[in-house]
Coordinates of C-alpha atoms in Angstrom, one line a residue:
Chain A
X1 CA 9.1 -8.2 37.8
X2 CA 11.1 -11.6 37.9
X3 CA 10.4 -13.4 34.5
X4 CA 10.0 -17.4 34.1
X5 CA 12.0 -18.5 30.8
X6 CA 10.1 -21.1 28.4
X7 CA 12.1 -22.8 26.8
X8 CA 10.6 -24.9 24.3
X9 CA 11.4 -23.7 20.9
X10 CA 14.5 -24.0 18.9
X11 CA 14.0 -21.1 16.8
X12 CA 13.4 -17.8 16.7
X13 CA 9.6 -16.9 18.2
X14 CA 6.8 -15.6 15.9
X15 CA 4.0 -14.7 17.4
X16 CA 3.0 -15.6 21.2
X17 CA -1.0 -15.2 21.9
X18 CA -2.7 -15.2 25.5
X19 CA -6.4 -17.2 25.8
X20 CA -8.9 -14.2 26.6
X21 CA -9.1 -15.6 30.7
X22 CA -4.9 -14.6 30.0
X23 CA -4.2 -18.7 31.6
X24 CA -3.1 -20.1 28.5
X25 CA -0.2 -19.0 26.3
X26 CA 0.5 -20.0 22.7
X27 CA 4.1 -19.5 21.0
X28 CA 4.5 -19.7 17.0
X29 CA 7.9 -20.3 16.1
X30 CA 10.2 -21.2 12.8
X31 CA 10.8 -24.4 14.4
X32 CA 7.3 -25.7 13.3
X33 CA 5.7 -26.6 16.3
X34 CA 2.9 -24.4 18.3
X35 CA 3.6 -24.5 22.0
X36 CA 1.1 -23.9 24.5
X37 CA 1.7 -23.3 28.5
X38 CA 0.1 -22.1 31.6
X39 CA 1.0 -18.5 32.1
X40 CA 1.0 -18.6 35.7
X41 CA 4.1 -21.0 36.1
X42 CA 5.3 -21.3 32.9
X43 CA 4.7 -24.8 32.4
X44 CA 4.3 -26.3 29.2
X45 CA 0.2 -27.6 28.6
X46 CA 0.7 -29.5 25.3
X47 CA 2.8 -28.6 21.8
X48 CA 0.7 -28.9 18.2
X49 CA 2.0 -30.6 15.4
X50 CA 1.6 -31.0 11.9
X51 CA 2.7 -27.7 9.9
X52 CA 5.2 -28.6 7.4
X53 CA 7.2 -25.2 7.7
X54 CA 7.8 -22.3 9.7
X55 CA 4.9 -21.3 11.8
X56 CA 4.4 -17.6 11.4
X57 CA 0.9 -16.5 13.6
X58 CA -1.1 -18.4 16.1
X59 CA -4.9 -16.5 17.3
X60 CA -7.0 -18.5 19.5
X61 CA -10.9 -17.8 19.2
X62 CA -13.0 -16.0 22.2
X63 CA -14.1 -19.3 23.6
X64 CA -11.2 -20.6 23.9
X65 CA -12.3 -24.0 21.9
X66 CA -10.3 -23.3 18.5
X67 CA -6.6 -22.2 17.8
X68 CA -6.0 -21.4 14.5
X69 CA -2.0 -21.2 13.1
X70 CA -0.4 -19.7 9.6
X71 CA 2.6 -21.4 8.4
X72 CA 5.3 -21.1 5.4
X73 CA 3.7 -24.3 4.0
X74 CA 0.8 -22.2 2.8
X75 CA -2.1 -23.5 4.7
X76 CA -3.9 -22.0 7.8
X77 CA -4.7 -24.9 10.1
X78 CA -7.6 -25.0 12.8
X79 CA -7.1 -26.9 16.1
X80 CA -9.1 -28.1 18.6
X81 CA -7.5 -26.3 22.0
X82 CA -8.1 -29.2 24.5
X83 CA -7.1 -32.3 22.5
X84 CA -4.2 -30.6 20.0
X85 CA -6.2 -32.1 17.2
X86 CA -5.6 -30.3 14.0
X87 CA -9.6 -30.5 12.8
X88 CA -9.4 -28.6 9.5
X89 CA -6.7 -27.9 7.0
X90 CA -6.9 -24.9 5.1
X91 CA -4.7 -24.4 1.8
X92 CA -3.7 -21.4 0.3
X93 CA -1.7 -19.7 -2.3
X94 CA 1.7 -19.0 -0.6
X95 CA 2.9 -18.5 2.8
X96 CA 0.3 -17.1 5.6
X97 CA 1.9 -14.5 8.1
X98 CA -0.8 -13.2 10.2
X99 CA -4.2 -15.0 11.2
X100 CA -6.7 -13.4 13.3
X101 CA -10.1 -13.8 14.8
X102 CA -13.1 -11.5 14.6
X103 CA -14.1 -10.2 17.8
X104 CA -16.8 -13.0 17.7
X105 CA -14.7 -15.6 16.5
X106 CA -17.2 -16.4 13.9
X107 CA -14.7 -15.6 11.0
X108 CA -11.1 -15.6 10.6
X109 CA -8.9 -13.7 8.2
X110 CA -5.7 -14.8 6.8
X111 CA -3.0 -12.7 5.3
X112 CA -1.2 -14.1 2.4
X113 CA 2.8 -13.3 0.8
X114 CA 3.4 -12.1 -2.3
X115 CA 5.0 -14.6 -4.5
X116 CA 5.7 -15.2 -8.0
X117 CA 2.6 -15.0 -9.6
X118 CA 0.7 -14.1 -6.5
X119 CA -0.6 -11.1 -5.0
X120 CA -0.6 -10.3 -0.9
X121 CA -3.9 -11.4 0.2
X122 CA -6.2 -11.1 3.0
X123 CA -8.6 -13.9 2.7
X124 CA -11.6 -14.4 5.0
X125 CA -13.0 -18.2 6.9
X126 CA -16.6 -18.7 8.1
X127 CA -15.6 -19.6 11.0
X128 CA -18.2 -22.8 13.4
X129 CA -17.2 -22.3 16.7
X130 CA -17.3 -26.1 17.4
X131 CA -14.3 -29.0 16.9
X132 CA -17.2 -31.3 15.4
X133 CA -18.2 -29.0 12.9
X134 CA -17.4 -29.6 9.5
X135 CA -16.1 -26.5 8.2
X136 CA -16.0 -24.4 5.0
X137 CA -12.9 -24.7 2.7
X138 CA -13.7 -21.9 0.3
X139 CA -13.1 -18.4 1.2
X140 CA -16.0 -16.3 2.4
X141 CA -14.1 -13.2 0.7
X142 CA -10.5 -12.5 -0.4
X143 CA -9.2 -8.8 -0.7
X144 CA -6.1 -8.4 -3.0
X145 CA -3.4 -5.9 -2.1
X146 CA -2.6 -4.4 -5.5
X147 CA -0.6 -1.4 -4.1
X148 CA 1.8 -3.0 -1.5
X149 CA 1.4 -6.5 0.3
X150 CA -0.4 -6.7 3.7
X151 CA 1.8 -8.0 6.4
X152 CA -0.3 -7.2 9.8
X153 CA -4.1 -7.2 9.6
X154 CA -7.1 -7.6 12.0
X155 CA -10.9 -7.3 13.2
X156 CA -11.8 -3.9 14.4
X157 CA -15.2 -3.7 16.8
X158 CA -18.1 -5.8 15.6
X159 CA -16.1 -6.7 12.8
X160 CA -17.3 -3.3 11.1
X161 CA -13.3 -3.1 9.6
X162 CA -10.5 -5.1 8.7
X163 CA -7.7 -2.9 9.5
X164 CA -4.0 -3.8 7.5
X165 CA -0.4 -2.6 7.4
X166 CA 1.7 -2.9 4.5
X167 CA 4.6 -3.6 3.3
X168 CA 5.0 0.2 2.4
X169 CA 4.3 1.3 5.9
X170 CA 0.3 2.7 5.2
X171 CA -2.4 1.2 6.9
X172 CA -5.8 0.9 4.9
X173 CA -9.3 0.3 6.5
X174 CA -11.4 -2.2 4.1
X175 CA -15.5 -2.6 5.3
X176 CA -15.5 -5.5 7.2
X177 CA -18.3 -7.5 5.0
X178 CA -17.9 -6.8 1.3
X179 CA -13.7 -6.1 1.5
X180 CA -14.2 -3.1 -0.7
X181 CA -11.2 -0.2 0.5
X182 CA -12.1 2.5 2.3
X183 CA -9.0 4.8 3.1
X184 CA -5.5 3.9 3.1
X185 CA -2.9 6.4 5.0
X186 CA 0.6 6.2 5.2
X187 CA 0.8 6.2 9.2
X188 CA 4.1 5.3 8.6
X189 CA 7.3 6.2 6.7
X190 CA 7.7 5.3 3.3
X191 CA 9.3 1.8 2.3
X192 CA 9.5 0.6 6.0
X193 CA 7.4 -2.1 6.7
X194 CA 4.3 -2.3 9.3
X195 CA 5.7 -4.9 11.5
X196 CA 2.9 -5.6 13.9
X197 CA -1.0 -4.7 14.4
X198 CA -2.6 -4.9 17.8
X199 CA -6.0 -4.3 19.3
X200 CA -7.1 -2.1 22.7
X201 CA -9.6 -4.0 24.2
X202 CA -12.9 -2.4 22.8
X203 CA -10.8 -2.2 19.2
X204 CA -11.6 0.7 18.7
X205 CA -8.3 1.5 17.9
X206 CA -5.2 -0.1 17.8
X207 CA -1.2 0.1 17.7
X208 CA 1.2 -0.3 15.1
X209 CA 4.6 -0.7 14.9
X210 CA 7.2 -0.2 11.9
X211 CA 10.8 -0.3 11.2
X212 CA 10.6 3.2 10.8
X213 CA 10.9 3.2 14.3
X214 CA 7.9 4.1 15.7
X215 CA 4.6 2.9 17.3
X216 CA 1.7 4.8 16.5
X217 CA -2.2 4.1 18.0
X218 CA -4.3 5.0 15.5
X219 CA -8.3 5.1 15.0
X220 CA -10.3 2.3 13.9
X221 CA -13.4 4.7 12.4
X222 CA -11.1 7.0 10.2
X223 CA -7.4 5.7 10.7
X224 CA -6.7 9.3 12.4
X225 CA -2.9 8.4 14.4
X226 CA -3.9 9.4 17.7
X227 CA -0.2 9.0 19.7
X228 CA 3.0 8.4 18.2
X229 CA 5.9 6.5 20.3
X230 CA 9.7 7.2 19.3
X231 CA 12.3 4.9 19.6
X232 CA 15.7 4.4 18.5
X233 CA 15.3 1.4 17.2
X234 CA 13.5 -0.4 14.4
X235 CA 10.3 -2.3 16.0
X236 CA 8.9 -5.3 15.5
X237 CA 5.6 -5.9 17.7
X238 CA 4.0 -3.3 19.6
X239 CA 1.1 -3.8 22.2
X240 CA -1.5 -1.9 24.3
X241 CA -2.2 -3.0 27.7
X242 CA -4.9 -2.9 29.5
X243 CA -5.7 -1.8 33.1
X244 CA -3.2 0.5 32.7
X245 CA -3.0 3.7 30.1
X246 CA 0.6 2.2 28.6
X247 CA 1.9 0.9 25.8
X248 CA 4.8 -2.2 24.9
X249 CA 7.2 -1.7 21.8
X250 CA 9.8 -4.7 21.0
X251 CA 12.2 -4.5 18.7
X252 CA 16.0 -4.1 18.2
X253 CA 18.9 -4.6 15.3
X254 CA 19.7 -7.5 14.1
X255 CA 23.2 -8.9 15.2
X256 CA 24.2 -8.6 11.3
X257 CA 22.5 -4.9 11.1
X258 CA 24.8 -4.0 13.9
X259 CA 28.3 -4.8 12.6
X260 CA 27.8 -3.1 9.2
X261 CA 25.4 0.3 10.9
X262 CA 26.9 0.3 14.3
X263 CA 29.4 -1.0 16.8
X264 CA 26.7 -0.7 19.5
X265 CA 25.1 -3.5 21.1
X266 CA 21.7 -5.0 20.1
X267 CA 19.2 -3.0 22.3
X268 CA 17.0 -6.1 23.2
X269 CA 14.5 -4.6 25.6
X270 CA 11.1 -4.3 25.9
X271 CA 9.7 -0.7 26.1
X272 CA 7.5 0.7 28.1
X273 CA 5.8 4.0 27.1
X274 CA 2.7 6.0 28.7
X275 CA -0.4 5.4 26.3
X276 CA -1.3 8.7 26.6
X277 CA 1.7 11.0 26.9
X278 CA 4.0 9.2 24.8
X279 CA 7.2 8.9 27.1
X280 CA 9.0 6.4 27.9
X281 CA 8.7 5.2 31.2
X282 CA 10.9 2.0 31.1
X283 CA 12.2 -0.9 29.8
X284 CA 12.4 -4.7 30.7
X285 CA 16.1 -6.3 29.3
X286 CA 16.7 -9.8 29.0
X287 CA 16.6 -11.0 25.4
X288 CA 20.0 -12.1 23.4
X289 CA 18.3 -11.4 20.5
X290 CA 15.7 -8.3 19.1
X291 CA 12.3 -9.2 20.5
X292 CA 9.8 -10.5 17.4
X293 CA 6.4 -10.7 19.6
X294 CA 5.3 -9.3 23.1
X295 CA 1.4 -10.0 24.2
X296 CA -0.4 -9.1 27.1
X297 CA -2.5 -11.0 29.6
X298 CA -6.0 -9.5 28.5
X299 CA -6.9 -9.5 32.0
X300 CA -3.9 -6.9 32.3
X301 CA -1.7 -9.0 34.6
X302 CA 1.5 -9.6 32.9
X303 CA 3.0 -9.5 29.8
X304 CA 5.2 -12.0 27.4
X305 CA 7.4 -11.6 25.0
X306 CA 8.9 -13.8 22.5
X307 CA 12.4 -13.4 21.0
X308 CA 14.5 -14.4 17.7
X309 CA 16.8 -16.0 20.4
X310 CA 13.9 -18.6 20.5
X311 CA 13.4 -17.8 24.0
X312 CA 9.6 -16.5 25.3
X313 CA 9.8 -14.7 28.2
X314 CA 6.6 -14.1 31.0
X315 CA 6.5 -11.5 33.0
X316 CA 3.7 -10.1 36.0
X317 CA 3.4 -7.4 36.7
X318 CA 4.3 -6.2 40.1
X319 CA 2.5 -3.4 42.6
X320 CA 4.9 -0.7 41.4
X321 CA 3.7 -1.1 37.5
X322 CA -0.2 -0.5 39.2
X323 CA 0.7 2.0 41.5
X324 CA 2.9 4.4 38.5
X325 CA 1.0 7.2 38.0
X326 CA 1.3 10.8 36.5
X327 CA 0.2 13.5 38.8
X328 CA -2.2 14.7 36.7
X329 CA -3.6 11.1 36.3
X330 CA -4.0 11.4 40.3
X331 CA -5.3 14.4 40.2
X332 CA -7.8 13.3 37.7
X333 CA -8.6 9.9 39.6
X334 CA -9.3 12.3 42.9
X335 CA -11.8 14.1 40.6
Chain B
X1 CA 15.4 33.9 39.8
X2 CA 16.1 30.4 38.7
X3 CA 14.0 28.7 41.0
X4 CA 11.1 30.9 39.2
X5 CA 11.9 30.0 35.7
X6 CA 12.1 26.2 36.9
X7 CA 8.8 26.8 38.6
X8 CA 7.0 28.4 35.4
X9 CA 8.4 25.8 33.4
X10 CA 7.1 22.6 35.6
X11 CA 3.4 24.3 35.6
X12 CA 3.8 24.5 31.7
X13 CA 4.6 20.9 31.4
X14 CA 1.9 19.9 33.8
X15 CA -0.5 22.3 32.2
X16 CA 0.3 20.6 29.0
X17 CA -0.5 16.8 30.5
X18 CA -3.5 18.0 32.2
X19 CA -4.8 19.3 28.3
X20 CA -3.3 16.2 26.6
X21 CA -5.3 14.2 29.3
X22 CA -8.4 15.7 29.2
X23 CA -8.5 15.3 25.1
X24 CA -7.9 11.7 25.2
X25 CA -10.2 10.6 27.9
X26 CA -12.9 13.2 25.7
X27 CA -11.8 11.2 22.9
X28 CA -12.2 7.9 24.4
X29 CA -15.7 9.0 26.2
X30 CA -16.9 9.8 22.5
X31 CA -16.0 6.9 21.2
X32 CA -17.5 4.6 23.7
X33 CA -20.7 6.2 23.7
X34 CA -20.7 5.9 19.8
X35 CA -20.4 1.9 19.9
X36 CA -22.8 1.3 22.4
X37 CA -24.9 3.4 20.1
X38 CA -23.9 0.6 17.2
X39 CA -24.4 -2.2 19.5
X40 CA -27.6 -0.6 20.5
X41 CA -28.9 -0.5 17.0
X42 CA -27.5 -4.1 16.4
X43 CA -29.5 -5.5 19.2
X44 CA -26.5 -6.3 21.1
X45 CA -25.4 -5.7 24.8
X46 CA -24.3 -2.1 25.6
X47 CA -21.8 -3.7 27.7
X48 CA -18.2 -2.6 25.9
X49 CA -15.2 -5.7 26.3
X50 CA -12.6 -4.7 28.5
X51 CA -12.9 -1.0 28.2
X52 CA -10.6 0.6 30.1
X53 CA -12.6 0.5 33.0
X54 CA -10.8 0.7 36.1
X55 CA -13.8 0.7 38.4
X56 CA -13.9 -3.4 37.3
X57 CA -10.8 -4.0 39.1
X58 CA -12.6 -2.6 42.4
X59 CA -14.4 -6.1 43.0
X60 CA -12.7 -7.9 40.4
X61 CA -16.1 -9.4 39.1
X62 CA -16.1 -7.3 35.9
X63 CA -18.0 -8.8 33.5
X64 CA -16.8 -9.1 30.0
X65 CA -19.4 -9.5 27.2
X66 CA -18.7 -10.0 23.2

């Protein structure tokens, strides 16, 4: 599983984001810039500028036609893929960390930072799928986290949900269309902080991670944690793959962590763990610095991950990762 | 006599896959059936994106509806 090494960003990566065809890469990064390239080859298509401060998220609609991008210079900005032509501006209260499309791509939500003043937000975009379209400025609907910010949040299926982590390390399920809270539970521990939110394919459920640690898939319809993934190190971004029943945790101490917790090394490796039976089953090295954001390839071929050593790595996946099975998972394919 | 405890203890393991495999593709069989019933009721395509279905990669022509 030979990587190619984009380098293209001067800063440490945010979020990286595969097209739903899995051709097209976008990388978020502090450096302000958006960064788009082929995923075959590694070469870059086209950057996107205009964000006045660190870009934090990057989602890219269904259709492929609009990227949308979150930045420390509180707006959420809409693009229009093909010509990098930023078509709508959209300003907000403070600093936006996560944006993400509904499974439709007919809204967007945008999570907002606590700041003097303000409280975390997830606000929600009518979204036209169309660069001509004029679209709305005003928020469709805007759910305050009173309890403790949101810093991860998505779409579940038929955009019945929005699913967020917090800051506190619970996860809460709001209904999808009037925002109201439905459950919150604290998948994770106490005080450490949801770091990522990711989607199987159907989202029907979806995978956490937290620097407690741990990775945890957990159920859309009632937030019930389904598997729980252990590591021994504090996680940043966590992601399902499909194709295959596994799982991808990135994480890793901080260079500054390590000299005042431990005289080990940074342990900047992508993990690999079985979906299901919640092993580990291996892990990809190659980062100088902990690993902020790994994606997959929707179409299940490879995998990329970004790191705060401003480096975004692609990998595909080669026959062994298809061939790896459990016996039991033969046994079950044999019938 | 070691070879026997080793033995007992491999079939335990695998027994205990085989169980935690059999819940989660119940689980996941429930689930799917209860959003095609939501997407029935909806009007929409039954058709579920990029479940895990590994019978798509056999021609490689699966088709992927919203």
């Amino acid at each position: 599983m030979r990587p190619i090494l984009l380098q293209g960003h001067e800063r440490p990566l945010t979020q990286i984001k595969y097209t739903k065809d899995g051709d097209i890469l976008f990388s978020t990064a502090k450096d302000q810039i958006i960064c788009a390239w082929f995923s075959a080859n590694g070469e870059r298509l086209g950057t996107y500028h205009g964000h006045q401060g660190a870009l934090w998220t990057v989602d890219i609609d269904p259709t492929t036609t609009l990227l949308a991008s979150g930045a420390a210079d509180n707006t959420v900005r809409l693009w229009d893929v093909r010509t990098g032509k930023c078509v709508k501006v959209l300003e907000l209260n403070t600093a936006v960390k996560r944006v993400e499309f509904s499974e439709d791509g007919t809204q967007l939500l945008a999570v907002t930072e606590k700041r003097m003043g303000f409280l975390g937000t997830i606000v929600v975009f009518d979204i036209k799928i169309d660069v001509d379209a004029e679209q709305s400025s005003e928020p469709a609907m805007t759910i305050t986290c009173d309890e403790s910010k949101a810093t991860v949040a998505g779409w579940s299926y038929l955009s019945k949900y929005i699913i967020a982590g917090h800051e506190d390390g619970s996860v809460s399920q709001y209904d999808g269309k009037s925002g109201e809270l439905l459950d919150n539970y604290p998948a994770h521990e106490d005080g450490m902080p949801v770091t990522d939110l990711q989607w199987s394919p159907d989202r029907t459920y979806f995978i956490t991670s937290s620097k407690d640690k741990t990775a945890k898939v957990i159920s859309a319809r009632n937030l019930e944690v389904l598997k729980t993934y252990v590591t021994d190190t504090p996680l940043n971004t966590a992601t399902i793959t499909p194709k295959k029943d596994f799982v991808i945790l990135g994480g890793g101490q901080a260079a500054i962590d390590v000299t005042t917790t431990s005289s080990r090394q940074g342990k900047f490796e992508a993990r690999f763990y079985h979906r299901i039976f919640e092993d580990e089953i291996g892990r990809v090295k190659g980062h100088f610095g902990p690993l902020n954001t790994i994606a997959v390839d929707p179409q299940g071929r490879g995998y990329a991950s970004g790191g705060e050593d401003g480096y975004v790595r692609v990998h595909h996946f080669d026959k062994g990762y298809f061939d790896f099975m459990y016996e039991v998972e033969k046994e079950q394919a044999r019938g | 006599q070691d070879r026997i405890e080793e033995d007992k203890e491999k079939g335990a393991i695998v027994e205990e896959r085989r169980r935690t495999l059999s819940e989660w593709l119940a689980w996941r069989a429930n689930t799917e059936e209860d959003l095609r019933e939501e997407r029935r009721e909806m009007g929409l395509d039954t058709e579920i994106n990029g479940v895990d279905d590994k019978a798509e990669d056999a021609d490689g022509e699966g088709e992927q509806i919203e």
